[in-house]
Structure formats: structure tokens, C-alpha cells
Short mmCIF file of C-alpha atoms in Angstrom, two decimals:
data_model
loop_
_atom_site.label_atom_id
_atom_site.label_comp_id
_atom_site.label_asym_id
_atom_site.label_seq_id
_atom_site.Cartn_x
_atom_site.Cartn_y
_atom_site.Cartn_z
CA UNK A 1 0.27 6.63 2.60
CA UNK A 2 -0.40 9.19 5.13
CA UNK A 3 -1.95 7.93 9.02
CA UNK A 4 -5.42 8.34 9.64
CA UNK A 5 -4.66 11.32 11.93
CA UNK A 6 -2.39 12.90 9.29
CA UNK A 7 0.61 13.27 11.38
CA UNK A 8 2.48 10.58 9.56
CA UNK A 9 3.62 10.19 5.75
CA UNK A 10 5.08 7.16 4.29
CA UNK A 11 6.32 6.26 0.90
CA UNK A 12 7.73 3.46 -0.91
CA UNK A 13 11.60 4.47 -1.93
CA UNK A 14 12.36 2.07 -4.85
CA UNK A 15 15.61 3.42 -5.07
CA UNK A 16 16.49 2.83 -2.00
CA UNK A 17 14.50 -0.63 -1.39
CA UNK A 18 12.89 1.03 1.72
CA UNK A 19 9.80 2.50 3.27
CA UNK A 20 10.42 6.00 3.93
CA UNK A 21 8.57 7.76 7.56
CA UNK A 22 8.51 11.11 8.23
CA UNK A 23 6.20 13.25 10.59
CA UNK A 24 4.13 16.12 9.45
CA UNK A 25 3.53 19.23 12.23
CA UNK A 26 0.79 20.14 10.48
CA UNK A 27 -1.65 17.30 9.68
CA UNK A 28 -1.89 16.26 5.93
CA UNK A 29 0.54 19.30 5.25
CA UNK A 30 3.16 17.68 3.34
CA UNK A 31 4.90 21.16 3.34
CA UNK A 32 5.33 20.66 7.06
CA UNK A 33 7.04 16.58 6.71
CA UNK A 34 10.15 15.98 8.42
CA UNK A 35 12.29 12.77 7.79
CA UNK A 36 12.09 10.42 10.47
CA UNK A 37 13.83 7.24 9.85
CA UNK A 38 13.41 4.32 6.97
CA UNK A 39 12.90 0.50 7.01
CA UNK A 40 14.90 -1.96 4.12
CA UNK A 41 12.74 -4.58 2.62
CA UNK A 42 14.98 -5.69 0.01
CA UNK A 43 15.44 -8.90 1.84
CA UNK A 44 11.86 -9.47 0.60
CA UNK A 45 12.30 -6.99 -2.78
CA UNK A 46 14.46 -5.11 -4.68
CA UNK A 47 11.79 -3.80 -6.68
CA UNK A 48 8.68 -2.06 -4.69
CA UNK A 49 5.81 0.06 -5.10
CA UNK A 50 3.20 0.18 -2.81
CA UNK A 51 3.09 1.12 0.82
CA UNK A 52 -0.35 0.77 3.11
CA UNK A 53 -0.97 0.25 6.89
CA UNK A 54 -3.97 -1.30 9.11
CA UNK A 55 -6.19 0.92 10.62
CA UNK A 56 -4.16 1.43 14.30
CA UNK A 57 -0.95 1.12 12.19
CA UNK A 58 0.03 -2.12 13.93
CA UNK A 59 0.86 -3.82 10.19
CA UNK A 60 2.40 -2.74 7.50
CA UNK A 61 1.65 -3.80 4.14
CA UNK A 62 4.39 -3.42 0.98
CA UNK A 63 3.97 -4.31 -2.50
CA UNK A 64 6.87 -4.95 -5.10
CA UNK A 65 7.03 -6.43 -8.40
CA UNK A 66 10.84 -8.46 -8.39
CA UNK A 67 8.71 -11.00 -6.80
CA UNK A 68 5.39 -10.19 -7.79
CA UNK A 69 4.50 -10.11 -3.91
CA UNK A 70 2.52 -8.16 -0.90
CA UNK A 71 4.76 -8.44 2.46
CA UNK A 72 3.66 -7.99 5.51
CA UNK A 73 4.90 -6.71 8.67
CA UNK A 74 4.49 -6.23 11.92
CA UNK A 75 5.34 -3.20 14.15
CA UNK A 76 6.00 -3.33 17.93
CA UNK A 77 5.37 0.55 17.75
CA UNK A 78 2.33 1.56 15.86
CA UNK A 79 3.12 3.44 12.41
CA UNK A 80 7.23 3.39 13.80
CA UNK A 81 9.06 1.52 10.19
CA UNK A 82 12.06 1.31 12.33
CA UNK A 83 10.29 -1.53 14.47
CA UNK A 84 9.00 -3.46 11.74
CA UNK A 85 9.31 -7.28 11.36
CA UNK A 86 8.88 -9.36 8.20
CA UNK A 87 5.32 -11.98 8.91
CA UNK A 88 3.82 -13.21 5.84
CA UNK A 89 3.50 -12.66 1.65
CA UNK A 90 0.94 -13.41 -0.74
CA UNK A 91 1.66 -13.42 -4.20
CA UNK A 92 -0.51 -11.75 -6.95
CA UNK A 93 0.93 -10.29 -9.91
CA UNK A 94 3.12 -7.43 -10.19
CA UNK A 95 1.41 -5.81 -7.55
CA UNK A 96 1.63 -1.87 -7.74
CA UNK A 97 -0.59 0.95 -5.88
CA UNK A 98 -2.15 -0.72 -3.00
CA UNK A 99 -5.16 0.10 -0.63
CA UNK A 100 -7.48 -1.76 1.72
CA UNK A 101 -10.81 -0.84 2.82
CA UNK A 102 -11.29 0.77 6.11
CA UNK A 103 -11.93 -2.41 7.78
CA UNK A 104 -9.00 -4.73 6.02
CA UNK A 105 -11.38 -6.72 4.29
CA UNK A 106 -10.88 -5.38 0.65
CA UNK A 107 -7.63 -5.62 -0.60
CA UNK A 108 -7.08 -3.84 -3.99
CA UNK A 109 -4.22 -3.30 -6.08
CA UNK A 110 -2.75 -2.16 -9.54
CA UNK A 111 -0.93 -4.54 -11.98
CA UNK A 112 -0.21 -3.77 -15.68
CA UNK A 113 -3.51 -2.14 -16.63
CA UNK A 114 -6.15 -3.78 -13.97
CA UNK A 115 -7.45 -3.19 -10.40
CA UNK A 116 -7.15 -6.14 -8.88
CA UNK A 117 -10.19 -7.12 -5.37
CA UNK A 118 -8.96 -9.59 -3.06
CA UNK A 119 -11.39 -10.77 -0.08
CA UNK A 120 -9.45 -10.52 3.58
CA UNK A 121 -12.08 -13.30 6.03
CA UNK A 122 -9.97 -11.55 8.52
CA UNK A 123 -8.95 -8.35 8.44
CA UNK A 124 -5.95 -7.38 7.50
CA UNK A 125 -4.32 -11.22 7.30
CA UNK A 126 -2.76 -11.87 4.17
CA UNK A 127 -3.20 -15.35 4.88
CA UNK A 128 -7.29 -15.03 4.36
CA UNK A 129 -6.88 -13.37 1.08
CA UNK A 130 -9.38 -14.73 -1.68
CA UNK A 131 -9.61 -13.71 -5.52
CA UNK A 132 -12.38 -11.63 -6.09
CA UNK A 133 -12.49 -9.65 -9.05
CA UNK A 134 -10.50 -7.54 -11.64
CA UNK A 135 -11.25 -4.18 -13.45
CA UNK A 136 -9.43 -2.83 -16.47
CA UNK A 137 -8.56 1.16 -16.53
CA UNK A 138 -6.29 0.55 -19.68
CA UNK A 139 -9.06 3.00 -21.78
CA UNK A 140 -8.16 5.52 -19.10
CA UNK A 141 -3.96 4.04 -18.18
CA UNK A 142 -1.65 2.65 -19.70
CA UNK A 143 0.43 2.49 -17.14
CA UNK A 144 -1.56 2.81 -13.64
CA UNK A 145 0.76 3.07 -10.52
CA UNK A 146 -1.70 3.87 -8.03
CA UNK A 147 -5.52 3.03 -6.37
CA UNK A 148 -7.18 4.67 -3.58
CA UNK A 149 -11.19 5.02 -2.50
CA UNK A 150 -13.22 7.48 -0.70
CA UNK A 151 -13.94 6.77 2.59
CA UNK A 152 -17.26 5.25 1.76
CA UNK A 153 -15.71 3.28 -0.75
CA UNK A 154 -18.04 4.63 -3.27
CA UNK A 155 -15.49 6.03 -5.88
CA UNK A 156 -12.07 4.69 -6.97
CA UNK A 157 -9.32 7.11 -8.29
CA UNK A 158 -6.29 5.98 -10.17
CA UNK A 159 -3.41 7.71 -10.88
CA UNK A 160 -0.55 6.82 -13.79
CA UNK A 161 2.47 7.41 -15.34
CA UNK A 162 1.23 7.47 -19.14
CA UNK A 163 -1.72 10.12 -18.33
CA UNK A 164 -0.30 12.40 -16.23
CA UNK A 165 -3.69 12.91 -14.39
CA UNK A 166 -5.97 11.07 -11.76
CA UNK A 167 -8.78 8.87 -13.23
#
């Protein structure tokens, strides 16, 4: 995930159970990242994936498939892992890649071979999450590991480990 400004990159370490921050001097010049600090969630799971923020980067969002679970968390300092606190879950299945729409009202995520739509009545809040619908990329990935939009929300891209290329 990489902050709306660009100044900020953040990545899921499954490894290491944690959300890795670092700072890039250059906006969305990765070349240019410097390691800030990382946040633990294996208290929640040992096993995760995903890694998205709300718009102001007030929330942090974290998927991971030990549990088959999205976590959520709050942070005193916006898009700052280090002040992060453990809210609320919802549990899908094996969630993977995950993105929300510009507005937190779209949730979408990866699981075996299907994007997966959720409905947010308030943005953002786990807690308001509603089934929507599914899609299947399995004639494109076998094994997706990542969803993202354009900003209109007009295309979906999907990246895997089977294909070796963006879909």
C-alpha cells in the first residue's frame, strides 16, 4: 500500500507477522524508501497478506488467512504503524490482496481464485460490512494474491503467483 500522497509505503511482512512502514523522499519512488518502524499483529495472525488504510490513514486494515480474518486498527498518528491499536475483525475466507474504494464503502478482496465485494453502510467500519458479490479470475489465476482499481473504479487488476503477470 503506498499513502495517497506517496510519501509512505507499507507492506504486509508474513515472515515477520508485521506491517512494515517506511518513508519514500521521493513520492511513489520506491527507490527512494527508507525503513521506518513495524507493527506485530500476530496476536490477531500468524499468517497475513493484505495491508490497506482509510483515506486520512486514521485505520488500518490487515488481512491474514490463519484465521481467515480482516483486522482492524486504529492509529493515534495518521499512517504511523507504531501507534496502532487492535478495534474490530470480520471474517471472510482466506482473505488475501485487499482494497477499498476511495470512499470505504467497497471492500474487495482475493481468496483462492475469487474477488470477493463486501458493502461498508459506513465507511470504513468493518462492523457494516455486507456480502455483495464474488468474481472468479481462476481462467486468468490460479493463485491470485492481489486486487487493486483505478481511481474511478472502472478497471480491476489482479496480480498472482501462478501467472507471473498482472490481469
Amino acid at each position: 500500500y503506498i499513502s495517497p500522497d506517496g510519501t509512505k509505503l507499507f507492506f504486509a511482512g508474513n515472515v515477520g507477522d508485521d506491517i512494515n512502514e517506511y518513508t519514500l523522499s521521493t513520492p511513489f519512488d520506491v527507490s527512494t524508501g527508507v525503513f521506518v518502524d513495524s507493527f506485530s499483529v500476530a496476536a490477531q495472525d500468524t499468517a497475513i497478506r493484505g495491508v490497506a488504510f482509510n483515506t486520512d490513514g486514521s485505520k488500518m486494515f490487515v488481512s491474514g488467512t490463519q484465521n481467515s480474518k480482516v483486522y482492524e486498527y486504529a492509529l493515534s498518528t495518521n499512517f504511523d504503524v507504531s501507534t496502532a491499536t487492535y478495534t474490530q475483525m470480520m471474517a471472510p475466507a482466506s482473505p488475501y490482496g485487499l482494497h477499498f474504494s476511495p470512499d470505504g464503502t467497497h471492500m474487495y478482496f482475493i481468496s483462492t481464485t475469487n474477488v470477493y465485494e463486501f458493502a461498508l453502510s459506513t465507511g470504513f467500519d468493518l462492523s457494516t460490512t455486507s456480502y455483495v458479490r464474488s468474481f472468479s479470475v481462476a481462467s486468468q489465476e490460479s493463485i491470485p494474491i492481489a486486487v487493486t482499481f483505478n481511481p474511478t473504479g472502472t478497471k480491476m487488476f489482479v496480480s498472482g503467483a501462478s501467472g507471473g503477470d498482472v490481469n
